[in-house]
Amino acid sequence: MKLHNGSLYWPTTLDTPVATNTAKIAPHYDVIVVGGGMSGALTAYTLAKEGMTVAVIDKRAMAHGSSSANTGLLQYANDIMLHELIAQIGEQDAVNFYRECQQAVQQLHDVARTLPIDPHFIMRKSICYASDDSHVAKVQKEYETLRQYGFAADYWDANDVAKHMPFTKPAALVTYGDAEVNPYRFVHGIFYKLAQEGVHLFEGVEALQTESSSQGVELTTSIGSFYASSVVYATGYDSNPMQSYVGSDINRSYAIATAPIADLSQWEDRAMIWETKRPYFYMRTTVDHRIIAGGLDEDSPEAPHDEAWIADRGKRIVEELQRLFPSLSLTIDYAWGASFGESVDNLPFIGRHPDKPHLYYLFGYGGNGTVYSMIGATLLRDELLGQPRHDLACIDLNRNYAKHS
């Protein structure tokens, strides 16, 4: 499955991708991670930090799947607002999940500080504006809910929005403790560090099948068999052994990166910006003064192949961006379309296979994939260390789906 098409921006920001190990397959690993993107990188990093012997395999080059098309917005707020999630899964589970997301952003920051490649990780606030007057009550409700449970947030009315930004909207919710990152440099930084520390990395290696036994797993691949105590599938939006089981849906979206802009001073604090309608329009800035913006989600699992189609979507995105920032001179340097995964209940899929005790899965489906990947890496670490947590059953593979009840 081809996960993206068009011209990608992030790969242009790193001249020399990480060199993978030339190691032979070891006789046995504690854990094999299938997937060399964000989820796989964070899982391998977290497990190796505990002293486990780890191998990572990917049928592509590392960070060349969805991670190279990721727009790098890291937010604890989810595609489903907290007050909506409370109504869906209950107060305790919903608030706990939001707190896990908030903590995960800080954990990602801690990881970034250890890397030999600067991932351009910058803490930011987020501004979520009401797309129209009918969404004002929703924004007010979310503001009150966040404050009730201890999350820092501000509410802006229309006058506040006009005072802070060069556009007008009926209301906005401002949240704090989010971040932006260059996901391509972040993943390569992790793998560069792991390679130096002896983790085995295998590019161009396809996982074919697993056979479980009481002693562990035999993973058959395109270059031979690997043996491990456990296998973690972190294959992102690509094909995975659980697709017939989990309540997932693969769609596609579009993004652009503008040419560098001389003056972004009208963009308050370079906050990350998104909106309340679904699918939503979103935007952020980069360290070289570009704007990355995206949206226009489509109900199709295939990444778009038609360059003219991608160019048209890019034009529509920049037109929307121009409406918000009318005084900026905007030119598209890069435009791409990519597949992304969603779930029927807006939550990721993380945990042990319900029937195969040595197999684990981390699928960060939803708008917060990187944040979910960090949560998943720590949950799987605890599980593999024999210290399973039971406070996040809402993201378990075997959960019930609220929208299907």
Short mmCIF file of C-alpha atoms in Angstrom, two decimals:
data_model
loop_
_atom_site.label_atom_id
_atom_site.label_comp_id
_atom_site.label_asym_id
_atom_site.label_seq_id
_atom_site.Cartn_x
_atom_site.Cartn_y
_atom_site.Cartn_z
CA MET A 1 0.00 0.00 0.00
CA LYS A 2 1.42 3.38 -1.02
CA LEU A 3 0.89 5.74 1.90
CA HIS A 4 1.59 9.11 0.28
CA ASN A 5 2.13 10.89 -3.03
CA GLY A 6 3.17 14.36 -4.09
CA SER A 7 6.17 16.40 -2.96
CA LEU A 8 7.05 15.93 0.71
CA TYR A 9 8.70 18.67 2.74
CA TRP A 10 10.23 16.88 5.72
CA PRO A 11 12.73 14.66 3.85
CA THR A 12 14.36 17.84 2.47
CA THR A 13 15.29 18.88 6.02
CA LEU A 14 17.77 16.04 6.65
CA ASP A 15 20.69 15.56 4.28
CA THR A 16 21.92 12.23 5.61
CA PRO A 17 19.32 9.73 6.86
CA VAL A 18 20.36 7.35 9.60
CA ALA A 19 22.55 4.43 8.57
CA THR A 20 20.98 1.13 9.59
CA ASN A 21 22.87 -1.70 11.21
CA THR A 22 24.63 -4.24 9.05
CA ALA A 23 24.26 -6.79 11.85
CA LYS A 24 23.27 -10.35 11.19
CA ILE A 25 20.05 -11.62 12.71
CA ALA A 26 20.69 -12.48 16.35
CA PRO A 27 19.70 -15.93 17.64
CA HIS A 28 17.04 -14.38 19.88
CA TYR A 29 15.61 -10.98 20.82
CA ASP A 30 13.50 -9.93 23.75
CA VAL A 31 11.28 -7.95 21.39
CA ILE A 32 10.99 -7.49 17.63
CA VAL A 33 9.23 -4.31 16.54
CA VAL A 34 7.60 -4.47 13.12
CA GLY A 35 7.43 -0.93 11.77
CA GLY A 36 10.10 1.73 11.34
CA GLY A 37 7.95 4.83 11.70
CA MET A 38 6.99 6.95 14.69
CA SER A 39 5.23 4.17 16.61
CA GLY A 40 8.01 1.67 16.03
CA ALA A 41 10.74 4.16 16.86
CA LEU A 42 9.18 5.21 20.16
CA THR A 43 8.46 1.61 21.11
CA ALA A 44 12.02 0.50 20.38
CA TYR A 45 13.43 3.53 22.23
CA THR A 46 11.31 2.88 25.31
CA LEU A 47 12.02 -0.86 25.44
CA ALA A 48 15.75 -0.53 24.77
CA LYS A 49 15.96 2.00 27.59
CA GLU A 50 14.84 -0.81 29.91
CA GLY A 51 17.72 -3.01 28.76
CA MET A 52 15.72 -5.24 26.43
CA THR A 53 17.36 -6.60 23.29
CA VAL A 54 15.38 -5.15 20.40
CA ALA A 55 15.28 -5.46 16.62
CA VAL A 56 13.24 -3.20 14.32
CA ILE A 57 12.24 -4.27 10.82
CA ASP A 58 10.47 -2.35 8.09
CA LYS A 59 9.74 -3.23 4.49
CA ARG A 60 10.65 0.36 3.57
CA ALA A 61 13.47 2.59 4.70
CA MET A 62 13.05 3.90 8.22
CA ALA A 63 10.69 6.90 8.51
CA HIS A 64 9.61 6.62 4.87
CA GLY A 65 6.01 5.59 5.47
CA SER A 66 3.41 7.83 7.08
CA SER A 67 5.99 9.53 9.30
CA SER A 68 7.45 11.44 6.36
CA ALA A 69 3.98 12.86 5.60
CA ASN A 70 3.07 13.57 9.25
CA THR A 71 2.50 17.31 9.81
CA GLY A 72 4.02 17.26 13.29
CA LEU A 73 1.31 18.80 15.49
CA LEU A 74 1.45 17.29 18.99
CA GLN A 75 -1.64 18.09 21.03
CA TYR A 76 -3.24 16.55 24.09
CA ALA A 77 -6.68 17.61 22.84
CA ASN A 78 -8.20 14.99 20.59
CA ASP A 79 -10.42 14.87 17.54
CA ILE A 80 -13.18 14.17 20.05
CA MET A 81 -13.49 16.89 22.70
CA LEU A 82 -13.21 15.96 26.36
CA HIS A 83 -16.86 16.65 27.18
CA GLU A 84 -17.88 14.51 24.20
CA LEU A 85 -15.52 11.71 25.25
CA ILE A 86 -16.99 11.80 28.76
CA ALA A 87 -20.43 11.26 27.26
CA GLN A 88 -19.04 8.38 25.18
CA ILE A 89 -16.94 6.36 27.64
CA GLY A 90 -17.57 7.89 31.06
CA GLU A 91 -15.93 10.57 33.18
CA GLN A 92 -13.08 8.61 34.75
CA ASP A 93 -11.85 6.93 31.57
CA ALA A 94 -12.17 10.08 29.46
CA VAL A 95 -10.38 12.39 31.88
CA ASN A 96 -7.67 9.80 32.50
CA PHE A 97 -7.11 9.41 28.77
CA TYR A 98 -6.79 13.17 28.28
CA ARG A 99 -4.28 13.32 31.13
CA GLU A 100 -2.30 10.51 29.52
CA CYS A 101 -2.20 12.51 26.29
CA GLN A 102 -1.01 15.60 28.15
CA GLN A 103 1.72 13.59 29.86
CA ALA A 104 2.73 12.00 26.55
CA VAL A 105 3.52 15.41 25.03
CA GLN A 106 5.95 16.04 27.89
CA GLN A 107 7.43 12.56 27.47
CA LEU A 108 7.99 13.28 23.77
CA HIS A 109 9.78 16.46 24.79
CA ASP A 110 11.99 14.43 27.11
CA VAL A 111 12.82 12.00 24.28
CA ALA A 112 13.64 14.87 21.92
CA ARG A 113 16.20 16.25 24.37
CA THR A 114 18.21 13.01 24.23
CA LEU A 115 18.56 12.79 20.45
CA PRO A 116 21.75 13.39 18.43
CA ILE A 117 19.69 14.96 15.61
CA ASP A 118 17.77 18.14 16.47
CA PRO A 119 14.08 17.31 15.83
CA HIS A 120 12.98 20.97 16.02
CA PHE A 121 10.72 20.19 18.97
CA ILE A 122 9.11 23.40 20.27
CA MET A 123 6.43 23.73 22.94
CA ARG A 124 3.42 25.67 21.63
CA LYS A 125 -0.08 26.65 22.64
CA SER A 126 -3.01 25.67 20.43
CA ILE A 127 -5.95 27.75 19.23
CA CYS A 128 -9.11 25.91 18.21
CA TYR A 129 -11.60 28.36 16.71
CA ALA A 130 -15.34 27.92 16.33
CA SER A 131 -15.93 27.33 12.63
CA ASP A 132 -19.30 29.10 12.79
CA ASP A 133 -21.75 30.56 15.30
CA SER A 134 -23.40 27.21 15.92
CA HIS A 135 -20.15 25.89 17.45
CA VAL A 136 -19.73 28.61 20.08
CA ALA A 137 -21.64 26.66 22.72
CA LYS A 138 -19.42 23.62 22.06
CA VAL A 139 -16.27 25.70 22.55
CA GLN A 140 -17.65 27.17 25.78
CA LYS A 141 -18.59 23.72 27.05
CA GLU A 142 -15.14 22.33 26.30
CA TYR A 143 -13.44 25.28 28.00
CA GLU A 144 -15.51 24.71 31.14
CA THR A 145 -14.84 20.97 31.07
CA LEU A 146 -11.09 21.36 30.67
CA ARG A 147 -10.90 23.86 33.50
CA GLN A 148 -13.05 21.65 35.71
CA TYR A 149 -10.51 18.84 35.45
CA GLY A 150 -7.40 20.97 35.86
CA PHE A 151 -6.33 21.55 32.25
CA ALA A 152 -5.03 25.06 31.54
CA ALA A 153 -7.26 26.76 28.97
CA ASP A 154 -8.58 30.17 27.96
CA TYR A 155 -11.80 31.13 26.23
CA TRP A 156 -11.75 33.86 23.58
CA ASP A 157 -14.90 35.54 22.36
CA ALA A 158 -15.06 37.19 18.94
CA ASN A 159 -13.43 40.38 20.23
CA ASP A 160 -10.57 38.42 21.79
CA VAL A 161 -9.95 36.52 18.57
CA ALA A 162 -9.81 39.76 16.58
CA LYS A 163 -7.43 41.27 19.14
CA HIS A 164 -4.99 38.36 19.04
CA MET A 165 -5.18 37.21 15.41
CA PRO A 166 -5.53 38.80 11.93
CA PHE A 167 -8.86 37.02 11.35
CA THR A 168 -12.27 37.00 12.99
CA LYS A 169 -14.09 33.97 14.35
CA PRO A 170 -17.03 33.79 16.76
CA ALA A 171 -14.99 32.13 19.54
CA ALA A 172 -11.85 30.12 20.23
CA LEU A 173 -10.42 27.74 22.80
CA VAL A 174 -6.77 28.23 23.74
CA THR A 175 -4.90 25.30 25.30
CA TYR A 176 -1.34 25.02 26.58
CA GLY A 177 1.35 22.37 26.78
CA ASP A 178 1.24 21.24 23.15
CA ALA A 179 4.20 21.09 20.77
CA GLU A 180 5.38 21.01 17.19
CA VAL A 181 8.06 18.69 15.83
CA ASN A 182 9.80 17.72 12.63
CA PRO A 183 8.65 14.07 12.65
CA TYR A 184 11.16 12.95 10.03
CA ARG A 185 14.15 14.27 11.98
CA PHE A 186 12.61 12.99 15.21
CA VAL A 187 12.29 9.40 13.98
CA HIS A 188 15.73 9.45 12.35
CA GLY A 189 17.19 10.89 15.54
CA ILE A 190 15.73 8.01 17.53
CA PHE A 191 17.04 5.37 15.15
CA TYR A 192 20.47 7.01 14.96
CA LYS A 193 20.67 6.85 18.76
CA LEU A 194 19.38 3.28 18.87
CA ALA A 195 21.86 2.12 16.22
CA GLN A 196 24.70 3.58 18.28
CA GLU A 197 23.39 1.69 21.31
CA GLY A 198 23.28 -1.68 19.54
CA VAL A 199 19.64 -2.01 18.55
CA HIS A 200 19.41 -4.00 15.31
CA LEU A 201 17.68 -2.13 12.47
CA PHE A 202 16.64 -3.94 9.29
CA GLU A 203 15.33 -1.95 6.33
CA GLY A 204 13.68 -3.51 3.30
CA VAL A 205 12.58 -6.52 5.33
CA GLU A 206 8.96 -7.63 5.15
CA ALA A 207 7.26 -9.50 7.99
CA LEU A 208 5.38 -12.47 6.51
CA GLN A 209 3.91 -14.50 9.36
CA THR A 210 4.26 -15.33 13.03
CA GLU A 211 4.09 -18.64 14.83
CA SER A 212 3.59 -18.46 18.57
CA SER A 213 4.65 -21.01 21.15
CA SER A 214 4.99 -21.08 24.91
CA GLN A 215 8.61 -19.95 24.47
CA GLY A 216 7.83 -16.95 22.28
CA VAL A 217 7.45 -16.15 18.61
CA GLU A 218 9.04 -17.14 15.32
CA LEU A 219 8.67 -14.25 12.88
CA THR A 220 9.17 -15.30 9.27
CA THR A 221 10.44 -12.47 7.07
CA SER A 222 11.68 -11.90 3.55
CA ILE A 223 15.28 -12.49 4.73
CA GLY A 224 14.72 -15.37 7.11
CA SER A 225 13.34 -16.15 10.55
CA PHE A 226 13.65 -14.03 13.68
CA TYR A 227 13.04 -15.46 17.15
CA ALA A 228 11.84 -13.39 20.08
CA SER A 229 9.97 -13.50 23.34
CA SER A 230 7.48 -10.97 21.95
CA VAL A 231 6.62 -9.14 18.73
CA VAL A 232 5.09 -5.66 18.57
CA TYR A 233 3.28 -4.64 15.39
CA ALA A 234 3.57 -0.88 14.95
CA THR A 235 2.85 -0.70 11.23
CA GLY A 236 0.89 2.54 11.23
CA TYR A 237 -1.65 2.87 8.45
CA ASP A 238 -0.16 0.11 6.34
CA SER A 239 -1.59 -3.40 6.21
CA ASN A 240 -1.55 -5.20 9.54
CA PRO A 241 -2.69 -8.57 10.87
CA MET A 242 -5.51 -7.00 12.89
CA GLN A 243 -7.31 -5.02 10.19
CA SER A 244 -10.16 -7.51 10.03
CA TYR A 245 -10.57 -7.26 13.79
CA VAL A 246 -10.20 -3.66 14.91
CA GLY A 247 -12.78 -0.97 14.15
CA SER A 248 -10.48 1.04 11.92
CA ASP A 249 -11.05 3.13 8.83
CA ILE A 250 -8.32 4.32 6.45
CA ASN A 251 -8.93 7.66 4.72
CA ARG A 252 -6.74 10.26 3.05
CA SER A 253 -5.89 13.89 3.62
CA TYR A 254 -3.82 16.68 2.08
CA ALA A 255 -1.19 19.14 3.26
CA ILE A 256 1.05 21.88 1.92
CA ALA A 257 4.21 23.66 2.99
CA THR A 258 4.58 27.25 1.83
CA ALA A 259 7.74 29.01 0.79
CA PRO A 260 9.50 30.74 3.74
CA ILE A 261 7.70 33.89 4.90
CA ALA A 262 9.74 36.91 5.92
CA ASP A 263 7.44 38.18 8.68
CA LEU A 264 5.13 35.99 10.76
CA SER A 265 4.76 38.46 13.64
CA GLN A 266 0.97 38.69 13.18
CA TRP A 267 0.74 34.98 14.10
CA GLU A 268 0.56 35.14 17.89
CA ASP A 269 3.23 32.95 19.50
CA ARG A 270 3.22 30.83 16.34
CA ALA A 271 0.45 28.84 17.99
CA MET A 272 -0.88 25.75 16.29
CA ILE A 273 -4.33 26.51 14.88
CA TRP A 274 -7.28 24.27 14.08
CA GLU A 275 -11.07 24.43 14.11
CA THR A 276 -14.22 22.76 15.39
CA LYS A 277 -15.80 21.46 12.18
CA ARG A 278 -15.03 17.96 10.92
CA PRO A 279 -13.00 17.36 8.90
CA TYR A 280 -11.00 20.30 10.17
CA PHE A 281 -8.48 22.71 8.69
CA TYR A 282 -5.22 23.09 10.65
CA MET A 283 -1.92 24.93 10.42
CA ARG A 284 1.45 25.46 12.09
CA THR A 285 4.78 27.12 11.33
CA THR A 286 8.27 25.64 10.90
CA VAL A 287 11.73 26.66 12.07
CA ASP A 288 12.55 27.97 8.59
CA HIS A 289 9.46 30.21 8.63
CA ARG A 290 7.14 28.18 6.43
CA ILE A 291 3.50 27.43 7.10
CA ILE A 292 2.31 23.84 7.02
CA ALA A 293 -1.45 23.56 6.59
CA GLY A 294 -3.76 20.68 5.84
CA GLY A 295 -7.23 19.21 5.70
CA LEU A 296 -9.78 18.27 3.01
CA ASP A 297 -10.05 14.70 4.28
CA GLU A 298 -11.60 12.22 1.86
CA ASP A 299 -13.22 8.84 2.47
CA SER A 300 -10.75 6.78 0.45
CA PRO A 301 -8.02 4.44 1.72
CA GLU A 302 -5.67 5.03 -1.21
CA ALA A 303 -3.23 7.91 -1.22
CA PRO A 304 -4.06 10.11 -4.23
CA HIS A 305 -2.05 9.28 -7.36
CA ASP A 306 -3.05 12.17 -9.63
CA GLU A 307 -0.57 15.05 -9.32
CA ALA A 308 -3.15 17.47 -10.73
CA TRP A 309 -5.59 16.35 -8.04
CA ILE A 310 -3.00 16.95 -5.31
CA ALA A 311 -2.17 20.35 -6.80
CA ASP A 312 -5.86 21.29 -6.79
CA ARG A 313 -6.20 20.30 -3.12
CA GLY A 314 -3.07 22.26 -2.32
CA LYS A 315 -4.54 25.31 -4.02
CA ARG A 316 -7.73 25.00 -1.97
CA ILE A 317 -5.73 24.73 1.25
CA VAL A 318 -3.66 27.81 0.52
CA GLU A 319 -6.81 29.75 -0.41
CA GLU A 320 -8.26 28.95 3.01
CA LEU A 321 -4.98 29.93 4.62
CA GLN A 322 -5.00 33.21 2.69
CA ARG A 323 -8.48 34.01 4.01
CA LEU A 324 -7.15 33.76 7.55
CA PHE A 325 -3.92 35.66 6.86
CA PRO A 326 -4.85 38.04 4.00
CA SER A 327 -1.72 40.19 4.24
CA LEU A 328 0.73 37.30 3.81
CA SER A 329 2.20 36.48 0.42
CA LEU A 330 1.75 32.71 0.18
CA THR A 331 3.37 30.38 -2.33
CA ILE A 332 3.19 26.59 -2.22
CA ASP A 333 6.60 24.90 -2.23
CA TYR A 334 5.38 21.38 -1.36
CA ALA A 335 2.01 19.63 -1.61
CA TRP A 336 1.17 16.04 -0.77
CA GLY A 337 -1.65 13.64 -0.06
CA ALA A 338 -1.43 10.77 2.40
CA SER A 339 -3.42 7.97 3.94
CA PHE A 340 -4.33 8.16 7.61
CA GLY A 341 -6.20 5.94 10.02
CA GLU A 342 -9.23 6.65 12.14
CA SER A 343 -11.25 4.53 14.55
CA VAL A 344 -14.98 4.36 15.00
CA ASP A 345 -14.68 5.66 18.57
CA ASN A 346 -11.85 8.17 17.95
CA LEU A 347 -9.37 6.25 20.12
CA PRO A 348 -6.18 4.32 19.27
CA PHE A 349 -5.66 0.54 19.43
CA ILE A 350 -2.96 -0.50 21.87
CA GLY A 351 -2.34 -3.75 23.71
CA ARG A 352 -1.85 -7.48 23.65
CA HIS A 353 -3.49 -9.64 21.01
CA PRO A 354 -6.63 -11.07 22.64
CA ASP A 355 -5.78 -14.64 21.56
CA LYS A 356 -2.00 -14.68 21.01
CA PRO A 357 -0.16 -13.80 24.22
CA HIS A 358 3.23 -13.00 22.63
CA LEU A 359 1.88 -10.52 20.08
CA TYR A 360 1.25 -6.84 20.80
CA TYR A 361 -0.10 -3.98 18.71
CA LEU A 362 0.30 -0.22 18.66
CA PHE A 363 -1.91 1.52 16.11
CA GLY A 364 -2.11 5.25 16.82
CA TYR A 365 -5.17 5.85 14.68
CA GLY A 366 -6.66 9.33 14.88
CA GLY A 367 -5.46 12.92 14.70
CA ASN A 368 -3.02 12.44 17.59
CA GLY A 369 -0.94 9.60 16.20
CA THR A 370 2.42 10.64 17.66
CA VAL A 371 0.94 11.29 21.09
CA TYR A 372 -0.82 7.92 20.96
CA SER A 373 2.46 6.29 19.94
CA MET A 374 4.14 7.63 23.07
CA ILE A 375 1.28 6.38 25.24
CA GLY A 376 1.46 3.01 23.53
CA ALA A 377 5.21 2.68 23.96
CA THR A 378 4.95 3.19 27.71
CA LEU A 379 1.92 0.91 28.07
CA LEU A 380 3.64 -1.90 26.17
CA ARG A 381 6.82 -1.40 28.18
CA ASP A 382 4.88 -1.89 31.41
CA GLU A 383 3.08 -4.94 29.98
CA LEU A 384 6.34 -6.55 28.87
CA LEU A 385 7.94 -5.85 32.24
CA GLY A 386 5.12 -7.74 33.92
CA GLN A 387 3.52 -4.58 35.30
CA PRO A 388 0.36 -4.25 33.18
CA ARG A 389 -1.85 -1.23 33.68
CA HIS A 390 -5.61 -1.53 33.74
CA ASP A 391 -6.58 2.15 33.73
CA LEU A 392 -6.71 2.55 29.94
CA ALA A 393 -9.09 -0.21 28.95
CA CYS A 394 -10.75 2.32 26.64
CA ILE A 395 -7.92 1.81 24.10
CA ASP A 396 -7.61 -1.95 24.45
CA LEU A 397 -7.87 -4.05 21.30
CA ASN A 398 -10.78 -5.99 22.73
CA ARG A 399 -12.93 -3.02 23.75
CA ASN A 400 -16.50 -2.34 22.74
CA TYR A 401 -17.09 0.51 20.32
CA ALA A 402 -19.41 3.18 21.68
CA LYS A 403 -20.60 4.23 18.23
CA HIS A 404 -21.60 0.66 17.44
CA SER A 405 -23.53 0.00 20.64
#
